[in-house]
PDB file of C-alpha atoms in Angstrom:
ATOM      1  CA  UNK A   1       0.000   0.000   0.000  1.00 45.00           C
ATOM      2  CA  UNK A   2       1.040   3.338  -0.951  1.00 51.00           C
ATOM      3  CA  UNK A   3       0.878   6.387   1.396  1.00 52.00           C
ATOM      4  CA  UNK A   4      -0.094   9.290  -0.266  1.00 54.00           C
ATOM      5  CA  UNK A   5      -0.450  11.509   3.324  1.00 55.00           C
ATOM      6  CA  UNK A   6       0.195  11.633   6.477  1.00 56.00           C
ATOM      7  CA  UNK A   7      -3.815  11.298   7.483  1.00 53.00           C
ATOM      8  CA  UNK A   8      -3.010   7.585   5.548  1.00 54.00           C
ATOM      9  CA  UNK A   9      -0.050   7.140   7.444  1.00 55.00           C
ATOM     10  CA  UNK A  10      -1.764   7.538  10.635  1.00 52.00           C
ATOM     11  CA  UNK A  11      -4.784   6.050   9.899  1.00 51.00           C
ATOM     12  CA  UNK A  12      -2.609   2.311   8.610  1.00 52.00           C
ATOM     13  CA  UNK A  13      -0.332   2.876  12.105  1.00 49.00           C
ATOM     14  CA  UNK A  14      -3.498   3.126  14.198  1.00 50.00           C
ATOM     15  CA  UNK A  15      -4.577  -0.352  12.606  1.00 51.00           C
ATOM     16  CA  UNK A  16      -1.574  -2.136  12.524  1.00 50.00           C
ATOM     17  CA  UNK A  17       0.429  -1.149  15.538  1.00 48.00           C
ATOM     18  CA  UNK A  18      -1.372  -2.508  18.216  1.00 51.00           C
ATOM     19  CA  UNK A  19      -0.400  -2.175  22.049  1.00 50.00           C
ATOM     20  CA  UNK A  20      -1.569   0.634  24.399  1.00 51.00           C
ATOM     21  CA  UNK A  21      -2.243   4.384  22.967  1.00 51.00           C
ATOM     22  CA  UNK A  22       1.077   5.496  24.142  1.00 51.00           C
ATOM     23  CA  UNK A  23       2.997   2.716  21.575  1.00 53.00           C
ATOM     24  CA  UNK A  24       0.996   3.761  18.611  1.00 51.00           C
ATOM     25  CA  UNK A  25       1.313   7.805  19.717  1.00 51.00           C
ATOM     26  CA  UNK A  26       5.369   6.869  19.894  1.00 52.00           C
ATOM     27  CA  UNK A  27       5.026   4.439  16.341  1.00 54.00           C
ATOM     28  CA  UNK A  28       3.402   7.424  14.784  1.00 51.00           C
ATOM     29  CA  UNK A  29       5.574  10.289  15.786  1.00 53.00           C
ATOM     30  CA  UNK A  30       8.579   7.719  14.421  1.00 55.00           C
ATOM     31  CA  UNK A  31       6.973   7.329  11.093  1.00 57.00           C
ATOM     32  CA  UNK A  32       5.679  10.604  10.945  1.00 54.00           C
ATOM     33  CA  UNK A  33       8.994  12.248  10.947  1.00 55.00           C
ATOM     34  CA  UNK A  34      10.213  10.091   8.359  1.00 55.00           C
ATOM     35  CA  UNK A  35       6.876  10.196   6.136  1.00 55.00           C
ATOM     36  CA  UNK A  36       7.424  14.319   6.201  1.00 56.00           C
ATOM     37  CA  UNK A  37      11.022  13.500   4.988  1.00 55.00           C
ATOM     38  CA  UNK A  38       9.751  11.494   2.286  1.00 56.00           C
ATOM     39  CA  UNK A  39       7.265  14.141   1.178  1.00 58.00           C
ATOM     40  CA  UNK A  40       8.184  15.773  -2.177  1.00 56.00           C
ATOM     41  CA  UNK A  41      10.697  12.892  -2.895  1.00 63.00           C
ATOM     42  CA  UNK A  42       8.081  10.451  -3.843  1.00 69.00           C
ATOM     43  CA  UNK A  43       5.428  10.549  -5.288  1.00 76.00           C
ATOM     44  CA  UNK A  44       3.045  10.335  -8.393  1.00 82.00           C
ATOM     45  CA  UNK A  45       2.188  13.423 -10.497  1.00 86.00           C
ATOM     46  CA  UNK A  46      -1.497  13.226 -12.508  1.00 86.00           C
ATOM     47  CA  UNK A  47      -1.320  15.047 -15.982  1.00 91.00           C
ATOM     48  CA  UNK A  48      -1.008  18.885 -14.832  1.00 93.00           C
ATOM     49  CA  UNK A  49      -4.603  20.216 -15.374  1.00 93.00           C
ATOM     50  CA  UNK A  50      -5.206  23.005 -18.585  1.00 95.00           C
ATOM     51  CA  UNK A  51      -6.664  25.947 -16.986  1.00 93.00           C
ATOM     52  CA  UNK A  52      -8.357  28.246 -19.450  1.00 88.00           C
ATOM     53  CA  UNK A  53      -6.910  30.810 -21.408  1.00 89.00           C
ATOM     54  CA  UNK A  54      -9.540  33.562 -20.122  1.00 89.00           C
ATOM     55  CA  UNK A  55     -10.079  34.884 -16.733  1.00 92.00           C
ATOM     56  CA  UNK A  56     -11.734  31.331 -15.275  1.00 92.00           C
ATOM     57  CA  UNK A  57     -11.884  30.667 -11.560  1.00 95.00           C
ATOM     58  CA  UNK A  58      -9.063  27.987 -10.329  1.00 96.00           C
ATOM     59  CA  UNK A  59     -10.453  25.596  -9.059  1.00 96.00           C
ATOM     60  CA  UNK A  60      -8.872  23.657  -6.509  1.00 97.00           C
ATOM     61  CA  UNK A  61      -9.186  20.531  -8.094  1.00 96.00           C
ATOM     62  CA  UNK A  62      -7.250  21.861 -10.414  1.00 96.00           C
ATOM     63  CA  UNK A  63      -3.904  23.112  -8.176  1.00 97.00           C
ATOM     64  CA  UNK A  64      -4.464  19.521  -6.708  1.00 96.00           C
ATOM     65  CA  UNK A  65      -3.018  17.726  -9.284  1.00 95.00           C
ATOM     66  CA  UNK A  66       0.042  19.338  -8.785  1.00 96.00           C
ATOM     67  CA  UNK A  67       0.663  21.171 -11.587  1.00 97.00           C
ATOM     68  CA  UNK A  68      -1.336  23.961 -13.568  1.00 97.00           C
ATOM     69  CA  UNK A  69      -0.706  25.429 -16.962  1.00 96.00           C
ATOM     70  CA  UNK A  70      -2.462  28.131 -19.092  1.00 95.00           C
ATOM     71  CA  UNK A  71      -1.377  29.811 -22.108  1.00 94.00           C
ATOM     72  CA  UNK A  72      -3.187  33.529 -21.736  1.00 93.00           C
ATOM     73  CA  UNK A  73      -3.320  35.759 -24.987  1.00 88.00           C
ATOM     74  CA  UNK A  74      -4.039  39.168 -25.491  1.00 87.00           C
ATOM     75  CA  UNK A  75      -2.781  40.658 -22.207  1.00 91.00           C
ATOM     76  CA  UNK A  76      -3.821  40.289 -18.338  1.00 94.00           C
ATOM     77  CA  UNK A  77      -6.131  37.641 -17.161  1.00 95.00           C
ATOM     78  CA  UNK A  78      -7.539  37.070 -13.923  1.00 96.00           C
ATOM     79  CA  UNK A  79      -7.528  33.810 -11.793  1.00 96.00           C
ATOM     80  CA  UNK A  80     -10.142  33.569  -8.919  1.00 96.00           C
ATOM     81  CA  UNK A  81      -9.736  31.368  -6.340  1.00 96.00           C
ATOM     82  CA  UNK A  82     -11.794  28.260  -5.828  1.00 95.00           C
ATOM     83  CA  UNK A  83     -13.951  28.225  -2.130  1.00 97.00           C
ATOM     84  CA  UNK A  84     -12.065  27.925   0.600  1.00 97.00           C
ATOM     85  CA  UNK A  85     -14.301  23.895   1.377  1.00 97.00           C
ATOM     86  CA  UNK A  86     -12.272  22.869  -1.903  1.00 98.00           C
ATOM     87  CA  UNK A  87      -9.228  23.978  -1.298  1.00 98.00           C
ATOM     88  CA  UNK A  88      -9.371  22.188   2.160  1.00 98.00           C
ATOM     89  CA  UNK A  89     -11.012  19.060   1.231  1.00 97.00           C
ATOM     90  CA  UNK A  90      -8.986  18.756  -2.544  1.00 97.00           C
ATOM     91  CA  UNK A  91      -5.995  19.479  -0.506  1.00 97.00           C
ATOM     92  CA  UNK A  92      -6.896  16.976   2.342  1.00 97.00           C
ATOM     93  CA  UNK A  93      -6.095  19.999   4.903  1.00 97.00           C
ATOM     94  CA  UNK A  94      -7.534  18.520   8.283  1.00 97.00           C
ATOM     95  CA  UNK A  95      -5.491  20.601  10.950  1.00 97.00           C
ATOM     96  CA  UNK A  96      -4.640  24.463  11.124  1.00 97.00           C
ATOM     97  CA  UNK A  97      -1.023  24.443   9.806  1.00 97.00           C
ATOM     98  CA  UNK A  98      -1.450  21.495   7.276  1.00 97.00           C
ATOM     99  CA  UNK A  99      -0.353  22.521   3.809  1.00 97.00           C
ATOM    100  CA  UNK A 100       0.617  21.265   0.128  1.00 97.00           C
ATOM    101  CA  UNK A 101       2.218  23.118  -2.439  1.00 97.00           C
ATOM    102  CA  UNK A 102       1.155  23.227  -6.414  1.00 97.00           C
ATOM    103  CA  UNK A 103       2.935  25.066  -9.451  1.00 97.00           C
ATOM    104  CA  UNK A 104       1.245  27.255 -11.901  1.00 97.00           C
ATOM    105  CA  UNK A 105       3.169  27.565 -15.325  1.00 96.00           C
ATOM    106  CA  UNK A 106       1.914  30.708 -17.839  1.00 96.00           C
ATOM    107  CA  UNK A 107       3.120  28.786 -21.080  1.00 95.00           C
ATOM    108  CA  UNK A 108       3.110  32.639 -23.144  1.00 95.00           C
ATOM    109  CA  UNK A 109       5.793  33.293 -25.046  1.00 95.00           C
ATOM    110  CA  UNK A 110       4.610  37.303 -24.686  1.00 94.00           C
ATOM    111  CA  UNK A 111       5.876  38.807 -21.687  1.00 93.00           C
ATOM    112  CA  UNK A 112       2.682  41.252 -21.752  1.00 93.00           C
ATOM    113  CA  UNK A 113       0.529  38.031 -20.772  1.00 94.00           C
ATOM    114  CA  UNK A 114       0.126  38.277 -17.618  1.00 94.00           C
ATOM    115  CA  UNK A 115      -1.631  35.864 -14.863  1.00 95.00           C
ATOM    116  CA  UNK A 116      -3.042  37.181 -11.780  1.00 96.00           C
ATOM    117  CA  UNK A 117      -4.362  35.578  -9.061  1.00 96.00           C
ATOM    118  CA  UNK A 118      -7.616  36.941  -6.776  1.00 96.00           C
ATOM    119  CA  UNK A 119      -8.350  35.148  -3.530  1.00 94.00           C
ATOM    120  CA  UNK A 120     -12.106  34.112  -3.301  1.00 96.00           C
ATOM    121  CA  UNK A 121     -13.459  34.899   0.379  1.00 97.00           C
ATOM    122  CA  UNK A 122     -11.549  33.484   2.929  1.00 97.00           C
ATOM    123  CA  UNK A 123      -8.556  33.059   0.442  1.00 97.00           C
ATOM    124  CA  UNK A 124      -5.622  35.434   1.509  1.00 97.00           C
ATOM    125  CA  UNK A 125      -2.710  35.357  -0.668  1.00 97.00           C
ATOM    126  CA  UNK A 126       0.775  36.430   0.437  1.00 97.00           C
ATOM    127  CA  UNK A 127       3.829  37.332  -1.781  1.00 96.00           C
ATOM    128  CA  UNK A 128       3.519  38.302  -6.018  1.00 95.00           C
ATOM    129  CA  UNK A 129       0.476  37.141  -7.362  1.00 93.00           C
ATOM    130  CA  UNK A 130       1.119  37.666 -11.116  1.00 94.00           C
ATOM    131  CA  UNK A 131       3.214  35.317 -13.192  1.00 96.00           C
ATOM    132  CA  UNK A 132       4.213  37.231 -16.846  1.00 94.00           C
ATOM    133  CA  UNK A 133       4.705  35.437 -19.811  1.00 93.00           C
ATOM    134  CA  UNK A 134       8.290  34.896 -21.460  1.00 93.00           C
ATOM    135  CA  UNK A 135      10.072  35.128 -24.697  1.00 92.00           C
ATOM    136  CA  UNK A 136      10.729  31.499 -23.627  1.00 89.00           C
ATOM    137  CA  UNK A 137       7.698  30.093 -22.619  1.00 85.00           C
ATOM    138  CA  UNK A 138       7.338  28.331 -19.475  1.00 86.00           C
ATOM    139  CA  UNK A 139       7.652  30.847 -16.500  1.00 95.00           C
ATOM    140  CA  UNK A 140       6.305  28.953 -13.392  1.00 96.00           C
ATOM    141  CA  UNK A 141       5.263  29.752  -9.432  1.00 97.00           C
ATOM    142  CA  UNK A 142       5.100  27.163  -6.668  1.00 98.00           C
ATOM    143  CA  UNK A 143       2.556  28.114  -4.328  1.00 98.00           C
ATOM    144  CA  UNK A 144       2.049  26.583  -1.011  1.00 98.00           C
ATOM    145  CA  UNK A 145      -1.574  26.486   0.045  1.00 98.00           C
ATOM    146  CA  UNK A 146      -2.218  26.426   4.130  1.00 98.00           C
ATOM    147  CA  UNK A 147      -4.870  25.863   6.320  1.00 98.00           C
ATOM    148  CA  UNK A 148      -5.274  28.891   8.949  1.00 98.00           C
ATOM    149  CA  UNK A 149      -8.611  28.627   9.936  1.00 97.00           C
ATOM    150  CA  UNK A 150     -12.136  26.384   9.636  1.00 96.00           C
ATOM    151  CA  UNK A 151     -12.793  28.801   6.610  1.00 97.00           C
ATOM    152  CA  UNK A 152      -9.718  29.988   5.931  1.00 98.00           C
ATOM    153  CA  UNK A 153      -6.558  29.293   3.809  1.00 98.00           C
ATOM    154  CA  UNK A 154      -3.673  31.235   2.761  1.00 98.00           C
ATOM    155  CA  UNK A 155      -1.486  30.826  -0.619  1.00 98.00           C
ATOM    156  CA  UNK A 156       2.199  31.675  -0.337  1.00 98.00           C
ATOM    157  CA  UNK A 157       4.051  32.672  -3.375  1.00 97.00           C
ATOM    158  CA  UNK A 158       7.277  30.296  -2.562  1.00 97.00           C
ATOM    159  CA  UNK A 159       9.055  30.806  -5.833  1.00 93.00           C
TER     160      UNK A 159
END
């Protein structure tokens, strides 16, 4: 079996560990540590989701998959956020502090195509929120999306 998350992690340790509370509390804090080093090392990656090429909401089933790429033409186009209740439950955010991260790639080769991003209510961003196009093609953002409240994420710009 393949853990995707921690909540899996805990969930297969509470099943299979057996013993008092304490030796499953200690059997998870061991694995835990060493599932959090694992994150980001492996892993699957679904086909990176096509947002549109218009101002569309992202949706959060969308930054789920990991990866999120639109080609915008003619200028600025606006990208507002999904609900916060998607962005927890696509991201599987349980617990204040919980977070995953997603990239957003503007695939213009004209650096006057720009992508901005609008939180929906309860959606505070934090750091640049506009990715321009390139002569290249291909400029990206990671963003890290983090559970701060019941109804209430923010998205840092991490790169």
């Amino acid at each position: 079996m393949a853990l995707k998350n921690r909540n899996q992690l805990r969930t297969t340790l509470n099943n299979a560990a057996g013993g008092s509370s304490l030796q499953r509390v200690a059997t998870m804090a061991a694995n835990g540590d060493m599932m959090q080093s694992l994150q980001g090392v492996i892993g699957t990656q679904a086909e990176p989701t096509v947002s549109g090429v218009a101002s569309t909401e992202l949706a959060a089933s969308q930054a789920a998959t990991g990866i999120v790429v639109s080609t915008p033409t003619g200028g600025t186009i606006t990208k507002t956020t999904d609900a916060v209740a998607n962005w927890i439950t696509e991201f599987g955010l349980v617990d204040n502090n919980d977070s995953r991260d997603f990239i957003f790639i503007n695939l213009s080769t004209t650096p006057a195509d720009f992508i901005v991003f609008a939180g929906a209510a309860g959606v505070t961003f934090v750091g640049d929120v506009d990715i321009a196009g390139d002569a290249t093609g291909g400029v990206s953002a990671t963003f890290r999306v983090r559970k701060t409240g019941a109804a209430t994420v923010t998205i840092y710009r991490l790169a």
